[in-house]
Tab-separated table of C-alpha atoms in Angstrom:
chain	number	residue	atom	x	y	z
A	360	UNK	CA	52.449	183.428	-187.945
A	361	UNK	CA	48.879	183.987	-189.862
A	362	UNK	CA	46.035	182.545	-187.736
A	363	UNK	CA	45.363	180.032	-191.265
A	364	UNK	CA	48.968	178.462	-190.480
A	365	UNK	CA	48.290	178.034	-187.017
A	366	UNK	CA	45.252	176.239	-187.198
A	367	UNK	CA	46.108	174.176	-190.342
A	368	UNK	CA	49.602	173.059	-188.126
A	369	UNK	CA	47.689	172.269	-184.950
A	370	UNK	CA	44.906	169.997	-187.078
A	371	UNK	CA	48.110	167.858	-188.088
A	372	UNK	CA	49.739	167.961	-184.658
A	373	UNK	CA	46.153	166.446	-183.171
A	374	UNK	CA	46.122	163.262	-184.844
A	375	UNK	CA	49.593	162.398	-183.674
A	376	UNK	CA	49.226	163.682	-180.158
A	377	UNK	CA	45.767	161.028	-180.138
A	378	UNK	CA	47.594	158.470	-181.661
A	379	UNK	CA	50.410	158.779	-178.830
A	380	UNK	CA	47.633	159.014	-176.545
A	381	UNK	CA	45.783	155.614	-177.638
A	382	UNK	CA	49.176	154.011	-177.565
A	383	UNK	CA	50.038	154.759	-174.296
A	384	UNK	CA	46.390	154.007	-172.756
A	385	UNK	CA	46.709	150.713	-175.050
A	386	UNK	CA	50.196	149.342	-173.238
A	387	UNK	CA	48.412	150.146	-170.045
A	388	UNK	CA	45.481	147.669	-170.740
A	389	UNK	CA	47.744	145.269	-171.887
A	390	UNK	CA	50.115	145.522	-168.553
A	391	UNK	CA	47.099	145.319	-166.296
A	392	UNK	CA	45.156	142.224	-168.628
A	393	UNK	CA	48.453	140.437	-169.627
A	394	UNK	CA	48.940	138.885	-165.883
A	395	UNK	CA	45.066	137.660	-165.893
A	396	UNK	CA	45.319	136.075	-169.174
A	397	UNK	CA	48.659	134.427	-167.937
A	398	UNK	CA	47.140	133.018	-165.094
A	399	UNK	CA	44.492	131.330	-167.082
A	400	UNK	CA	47.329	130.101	-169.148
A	401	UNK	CA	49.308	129.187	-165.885
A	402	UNK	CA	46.188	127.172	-164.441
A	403	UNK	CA	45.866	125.045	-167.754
A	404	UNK	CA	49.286	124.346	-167.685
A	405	UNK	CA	51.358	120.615	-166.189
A	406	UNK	CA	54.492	120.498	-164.137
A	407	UNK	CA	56.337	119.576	-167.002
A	408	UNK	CA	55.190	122.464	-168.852
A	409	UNK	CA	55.804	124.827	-166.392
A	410	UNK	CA	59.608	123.403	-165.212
A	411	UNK	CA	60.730	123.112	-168.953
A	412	UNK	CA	60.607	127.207	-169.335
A	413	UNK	CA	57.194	127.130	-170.670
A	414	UNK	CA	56.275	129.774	-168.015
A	415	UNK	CA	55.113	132.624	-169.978
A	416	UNK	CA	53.152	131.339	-173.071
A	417	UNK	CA	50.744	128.893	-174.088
A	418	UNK	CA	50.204	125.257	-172.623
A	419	UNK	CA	51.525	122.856	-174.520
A	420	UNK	CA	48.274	120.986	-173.507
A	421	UNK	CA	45.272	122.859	-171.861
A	422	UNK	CA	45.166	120.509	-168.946
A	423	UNK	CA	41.447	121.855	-168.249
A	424	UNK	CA	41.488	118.861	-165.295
A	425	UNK	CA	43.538	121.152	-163.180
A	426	UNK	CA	40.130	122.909	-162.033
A	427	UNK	CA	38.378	119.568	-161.112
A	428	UNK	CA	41.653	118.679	-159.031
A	429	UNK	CA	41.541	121.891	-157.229
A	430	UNK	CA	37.802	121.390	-156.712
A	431	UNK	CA	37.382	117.517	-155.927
A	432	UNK	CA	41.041	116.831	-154.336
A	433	UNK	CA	42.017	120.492	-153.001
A	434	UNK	CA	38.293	121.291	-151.395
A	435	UNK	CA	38.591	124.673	-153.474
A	436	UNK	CA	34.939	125.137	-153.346
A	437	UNK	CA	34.634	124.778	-149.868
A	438	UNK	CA	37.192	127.455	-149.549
A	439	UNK	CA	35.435	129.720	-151.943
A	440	UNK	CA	32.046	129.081	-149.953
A	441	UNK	CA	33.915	130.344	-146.639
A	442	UNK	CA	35.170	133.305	-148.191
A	443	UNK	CA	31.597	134.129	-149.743
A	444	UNK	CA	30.064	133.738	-146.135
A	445	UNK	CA	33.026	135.572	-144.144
A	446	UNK	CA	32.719	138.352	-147.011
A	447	UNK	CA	29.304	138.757	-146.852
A	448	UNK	CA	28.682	138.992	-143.610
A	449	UNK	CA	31.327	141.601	-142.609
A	450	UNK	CA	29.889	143.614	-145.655
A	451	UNK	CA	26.622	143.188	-143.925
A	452	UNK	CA	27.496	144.060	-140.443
A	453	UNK	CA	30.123	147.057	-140.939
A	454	UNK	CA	27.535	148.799	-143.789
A	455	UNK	CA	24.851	148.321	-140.833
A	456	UNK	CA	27.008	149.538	-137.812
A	457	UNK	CA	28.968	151.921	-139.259
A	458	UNK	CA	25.760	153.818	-141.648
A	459	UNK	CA	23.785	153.853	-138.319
A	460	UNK	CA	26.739	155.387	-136.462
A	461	UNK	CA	27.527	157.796	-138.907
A	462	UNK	CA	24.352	159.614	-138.698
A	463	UNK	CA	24.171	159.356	-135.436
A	464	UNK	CA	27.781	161.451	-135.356
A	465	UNK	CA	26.401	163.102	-138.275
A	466	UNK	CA	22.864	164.531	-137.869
A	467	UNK	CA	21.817	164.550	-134.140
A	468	UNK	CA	23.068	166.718	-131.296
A	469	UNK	CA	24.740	165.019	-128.117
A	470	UNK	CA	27.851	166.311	-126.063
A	471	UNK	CA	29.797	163.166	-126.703
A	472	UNK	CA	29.805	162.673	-130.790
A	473	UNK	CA	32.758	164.370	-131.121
A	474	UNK	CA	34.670	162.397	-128.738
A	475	UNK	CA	33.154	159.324	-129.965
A	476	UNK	CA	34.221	159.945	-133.558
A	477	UNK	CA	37.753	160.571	-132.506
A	478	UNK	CA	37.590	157.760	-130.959
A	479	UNK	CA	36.691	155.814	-134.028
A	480	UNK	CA	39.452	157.618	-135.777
A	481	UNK	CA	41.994	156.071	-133.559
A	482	UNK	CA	40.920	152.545	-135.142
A	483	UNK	CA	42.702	153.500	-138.139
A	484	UNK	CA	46.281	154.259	-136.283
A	485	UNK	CA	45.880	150.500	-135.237
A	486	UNK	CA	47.988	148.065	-137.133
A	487	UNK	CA	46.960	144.695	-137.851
A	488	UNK	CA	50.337	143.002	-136.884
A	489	UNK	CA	49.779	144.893	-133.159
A	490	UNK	CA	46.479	143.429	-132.920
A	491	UNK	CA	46.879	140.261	-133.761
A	492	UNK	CA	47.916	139.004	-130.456
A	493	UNK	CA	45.387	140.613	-128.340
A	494	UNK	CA	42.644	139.664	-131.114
A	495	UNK	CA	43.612	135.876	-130.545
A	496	UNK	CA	43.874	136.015	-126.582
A	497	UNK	CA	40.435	137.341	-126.975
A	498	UNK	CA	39.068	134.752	-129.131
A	499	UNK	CA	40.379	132.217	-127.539
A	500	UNK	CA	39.056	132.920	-124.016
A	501	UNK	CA	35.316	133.236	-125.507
A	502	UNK	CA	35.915	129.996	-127.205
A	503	UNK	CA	35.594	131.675	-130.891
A	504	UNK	CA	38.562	130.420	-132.436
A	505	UNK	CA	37.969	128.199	-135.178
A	506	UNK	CA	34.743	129.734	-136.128
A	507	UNK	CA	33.448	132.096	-138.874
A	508	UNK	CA	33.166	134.549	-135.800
A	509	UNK	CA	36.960	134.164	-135.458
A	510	UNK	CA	37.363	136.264	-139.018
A	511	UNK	CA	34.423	138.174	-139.183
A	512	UNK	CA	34.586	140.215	-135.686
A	513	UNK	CA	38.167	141.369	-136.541
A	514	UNK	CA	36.969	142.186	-140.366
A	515	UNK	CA	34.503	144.071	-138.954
A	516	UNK	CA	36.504	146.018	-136.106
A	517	UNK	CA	39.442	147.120	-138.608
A	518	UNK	CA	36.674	148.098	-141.110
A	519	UNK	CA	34.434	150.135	-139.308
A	520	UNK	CA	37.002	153.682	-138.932
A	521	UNK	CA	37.257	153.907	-142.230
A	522	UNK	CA	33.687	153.457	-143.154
A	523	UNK	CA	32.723	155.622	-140.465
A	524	UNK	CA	34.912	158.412	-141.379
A	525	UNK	CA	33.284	158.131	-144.924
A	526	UNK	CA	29.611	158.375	-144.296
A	527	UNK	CA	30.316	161.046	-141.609
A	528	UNK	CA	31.558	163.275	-143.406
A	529	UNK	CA	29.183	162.291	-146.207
A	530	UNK	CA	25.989	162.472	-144.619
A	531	UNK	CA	27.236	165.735	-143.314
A	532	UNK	CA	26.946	167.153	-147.030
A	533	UNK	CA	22.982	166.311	-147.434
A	534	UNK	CA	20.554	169.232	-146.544
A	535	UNK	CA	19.052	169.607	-143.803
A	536	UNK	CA	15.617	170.949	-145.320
A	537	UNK	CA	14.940	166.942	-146.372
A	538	UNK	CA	14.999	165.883	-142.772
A	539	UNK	CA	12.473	168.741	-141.676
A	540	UNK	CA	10.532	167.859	-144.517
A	541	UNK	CA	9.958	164.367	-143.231
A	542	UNK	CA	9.553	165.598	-139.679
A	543	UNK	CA	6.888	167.549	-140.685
A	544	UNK	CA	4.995	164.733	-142.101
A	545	UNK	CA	5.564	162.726	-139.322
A	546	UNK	CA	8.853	160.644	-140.059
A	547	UNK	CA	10.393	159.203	-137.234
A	548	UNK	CA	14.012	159.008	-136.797
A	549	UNK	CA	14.158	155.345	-137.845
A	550	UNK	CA	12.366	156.211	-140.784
A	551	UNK	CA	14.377	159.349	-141.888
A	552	UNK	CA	17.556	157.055	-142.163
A	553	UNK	CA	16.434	154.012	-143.971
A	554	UNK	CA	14.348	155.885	-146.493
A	555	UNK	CA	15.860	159.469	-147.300
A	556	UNK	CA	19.539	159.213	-145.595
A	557	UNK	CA	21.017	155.823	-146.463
A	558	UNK	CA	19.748	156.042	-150.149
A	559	UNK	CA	21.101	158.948	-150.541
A	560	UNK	CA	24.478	157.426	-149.445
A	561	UNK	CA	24.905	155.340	-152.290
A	562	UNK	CA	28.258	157.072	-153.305
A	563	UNK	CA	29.811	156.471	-150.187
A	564	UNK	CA	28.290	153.372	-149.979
A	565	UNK	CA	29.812	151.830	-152.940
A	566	UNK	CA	33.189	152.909	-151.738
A	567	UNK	CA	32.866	151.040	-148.484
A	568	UNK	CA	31.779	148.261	-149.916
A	569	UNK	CA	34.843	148.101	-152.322
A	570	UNK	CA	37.249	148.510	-149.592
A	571	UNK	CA	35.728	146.050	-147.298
A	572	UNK	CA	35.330	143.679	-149.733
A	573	UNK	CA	39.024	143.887	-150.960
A	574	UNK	CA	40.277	143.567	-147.414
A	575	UNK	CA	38.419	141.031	-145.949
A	576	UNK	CA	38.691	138.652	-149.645
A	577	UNK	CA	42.304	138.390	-149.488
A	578	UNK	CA	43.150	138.435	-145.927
A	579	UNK	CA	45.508	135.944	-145.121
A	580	UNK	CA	47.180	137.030	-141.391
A	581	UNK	CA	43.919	136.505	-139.432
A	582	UNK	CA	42.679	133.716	-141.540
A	583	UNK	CA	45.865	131.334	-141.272
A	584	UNK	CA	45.980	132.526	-137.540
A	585	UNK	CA	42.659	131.455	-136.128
A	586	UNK	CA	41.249	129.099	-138.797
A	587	UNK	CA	43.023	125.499	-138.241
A	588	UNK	CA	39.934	123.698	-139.031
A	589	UNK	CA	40.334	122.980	-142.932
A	590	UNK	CA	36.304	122.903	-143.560
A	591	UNK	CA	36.737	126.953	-142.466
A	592	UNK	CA	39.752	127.489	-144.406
A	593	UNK	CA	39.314	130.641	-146.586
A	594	UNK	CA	40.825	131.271	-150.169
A	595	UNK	CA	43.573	132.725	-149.145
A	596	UNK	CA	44.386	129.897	-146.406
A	597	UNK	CA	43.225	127.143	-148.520
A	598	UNK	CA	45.558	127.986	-152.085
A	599	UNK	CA	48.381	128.625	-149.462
A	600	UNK	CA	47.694	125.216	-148.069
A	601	UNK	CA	47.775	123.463	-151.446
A	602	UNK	CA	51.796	124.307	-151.741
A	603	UNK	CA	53.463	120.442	-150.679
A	604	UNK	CA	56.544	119.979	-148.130
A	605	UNK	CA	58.454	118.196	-151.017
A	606	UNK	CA	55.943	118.644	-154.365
A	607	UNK	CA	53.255	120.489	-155.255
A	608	UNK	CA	50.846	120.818	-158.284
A	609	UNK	CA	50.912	124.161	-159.702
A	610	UNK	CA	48.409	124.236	-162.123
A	611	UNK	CA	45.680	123.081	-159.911
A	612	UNK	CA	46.988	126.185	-157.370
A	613	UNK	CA	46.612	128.257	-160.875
A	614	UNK	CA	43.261	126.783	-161.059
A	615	UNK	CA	42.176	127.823	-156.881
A	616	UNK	CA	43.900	131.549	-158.339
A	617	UNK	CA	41.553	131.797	-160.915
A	618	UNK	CA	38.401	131.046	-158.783
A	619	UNK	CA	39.414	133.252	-156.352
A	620	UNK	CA	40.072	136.092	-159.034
A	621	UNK	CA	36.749	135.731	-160.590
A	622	UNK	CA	34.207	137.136	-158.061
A	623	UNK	CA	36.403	140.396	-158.546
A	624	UNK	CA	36.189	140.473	-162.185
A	625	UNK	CA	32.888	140.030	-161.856
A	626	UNK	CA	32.048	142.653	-159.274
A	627	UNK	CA	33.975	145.195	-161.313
A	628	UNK	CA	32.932	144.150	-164.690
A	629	UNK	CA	28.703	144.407	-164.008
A	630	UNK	CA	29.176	147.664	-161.489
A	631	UNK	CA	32.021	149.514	-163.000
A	632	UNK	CA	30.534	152.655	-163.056
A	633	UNK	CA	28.797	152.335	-159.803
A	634	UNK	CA	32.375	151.410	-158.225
A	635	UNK	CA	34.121	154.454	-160.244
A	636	UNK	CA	31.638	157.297	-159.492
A	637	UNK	CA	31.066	155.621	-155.563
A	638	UNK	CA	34.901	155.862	-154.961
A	639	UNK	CA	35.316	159.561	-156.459
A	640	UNK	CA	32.410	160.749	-155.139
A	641	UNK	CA	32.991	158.690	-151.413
A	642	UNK	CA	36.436	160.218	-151.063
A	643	UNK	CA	36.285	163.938	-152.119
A	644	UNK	CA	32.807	164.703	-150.570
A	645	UNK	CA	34.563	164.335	-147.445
């Protein structure tokens, strides 16, 4: 075979090899978008509607009241607030705790960081169903239960290992030359972290942040267990509560779905490529 027939056979091959390419990538999209575009359809939707088959396409009638039930009758946005705070402030405290811990393990020299980081390590062999027992005796003897405290210290301790076994390993791939660098000029310790180690930590960072935030958004096992107070309730807890002993309204639960689905879009849609390179570059730096 001349080297003119090989090259004019693999130009027509190409086009049909991108084609099947773009194909396959395009039922892909569809599989992952189809289920968010049939929950909007789902929330917008009546009983009637949705008993009479009507499942899988269109309203009959967008029912757009559905959202101001779940808001005004269903406290959805009180719901959505607790989730925002009990989010927030785990993000805040395991970023803090576990970044300063890190280089601690990381970058100084003590006898014990070893030991110490194993013993972070062990975190992650803990299941949540073994915990949860111990978790709520706890609670309930410091008189936590029922309190945003109640979610967030548990968030917090099952989030930690992993976010410490992350930045260790990360901050163990900087130089060491940028350290002496500030020493030289005076840096203190303090000041070496916040302004040349933790920016530098971005990557890792980002893939924390995604973790932790996926985790402690839809938890549903802690939440239902030591929230009983309904102006606490999270997401999660809430939407579950909205299901009726003998009826229940489905398109307003469609409604509390699609609120609770949102701050994720939203996340991924405006940092996308922040989340993509943070969780590449998070997990094989390591």
């Amino acid at each position: 075979m001349s080297a003119n027939t090989f090259q004019s056979r693999a130009r027509h091959q190409w086009p049909l090899k991108k084609w099947l390419l773009w194909i396959c990538l395009a039922l892909v999209a569809v599989l992952q978008i189809y289920p968010l575009i049939w929950l909007v359809f789902f929330s917008l939707k009546t009983n009637i509607d949705i008993y009479s088959g009507n499942i899988m396409w269109l309203p009959s009638k967008f029912i757009w009241e559905n959202y101001a039930v779940a808001f005004q009758d269903s406290d959805v946005g009180v719901y959505l607030l607790n989730s925002v705070i009990v989010t927030a402030a785990t993000l805040f405290f395991t970023l803090t705790l576990a970044s300063m811990a890190s280089y601690a393990i990381a970058r100084m020299h003590w006898k014990l960081k070893q030991t110490v980081f194993n013993i972070f390590l062990l975190g992650m062999m803990i299941p949540l169903h073994a915990a949860l027992l111990p978790v709520f005796l706890v609670l309930k003897n410091i008189h936590l239960l029922n309190t945003y405290w109640a979610l967030i210290i548990p968030y917090v301790g099952f989030a930690i290992p992993l976010a410490v076994l992350l930045l260790t390993n990360y901050f163990k791939t900087i130089p060491n030359e940028m350290e002496e660098s500030a020493v030289i000029d005076g840096a203190s310790v303090w000041r070496m972290f916040v302004s040349i180690i933790f920016p530098l930590a971005k990557p890792a960072i980002s893939t924390i942040m995604i973790f932790t935030y996926l985790s402690s958004w839809n938890e549903l096992m802690f939440a239902v267990t030591f929230i009983n107070k309904q102006k606490l309730k999270t997401l999660t807890v809430g939407l579950m509560a909205m299901v009726g002993q003998h009826s229940t309204e489905w398109g307003p639960i469609g409604a509390g779905l699609v609120v609770a689905t949102i701050p994720t879009m939203l996340i991924y849609v405006l940092l996308s490529k922040q989340v993509q390179n943070g969780m590449i570059a998070g997990a094989v730096k390591g």
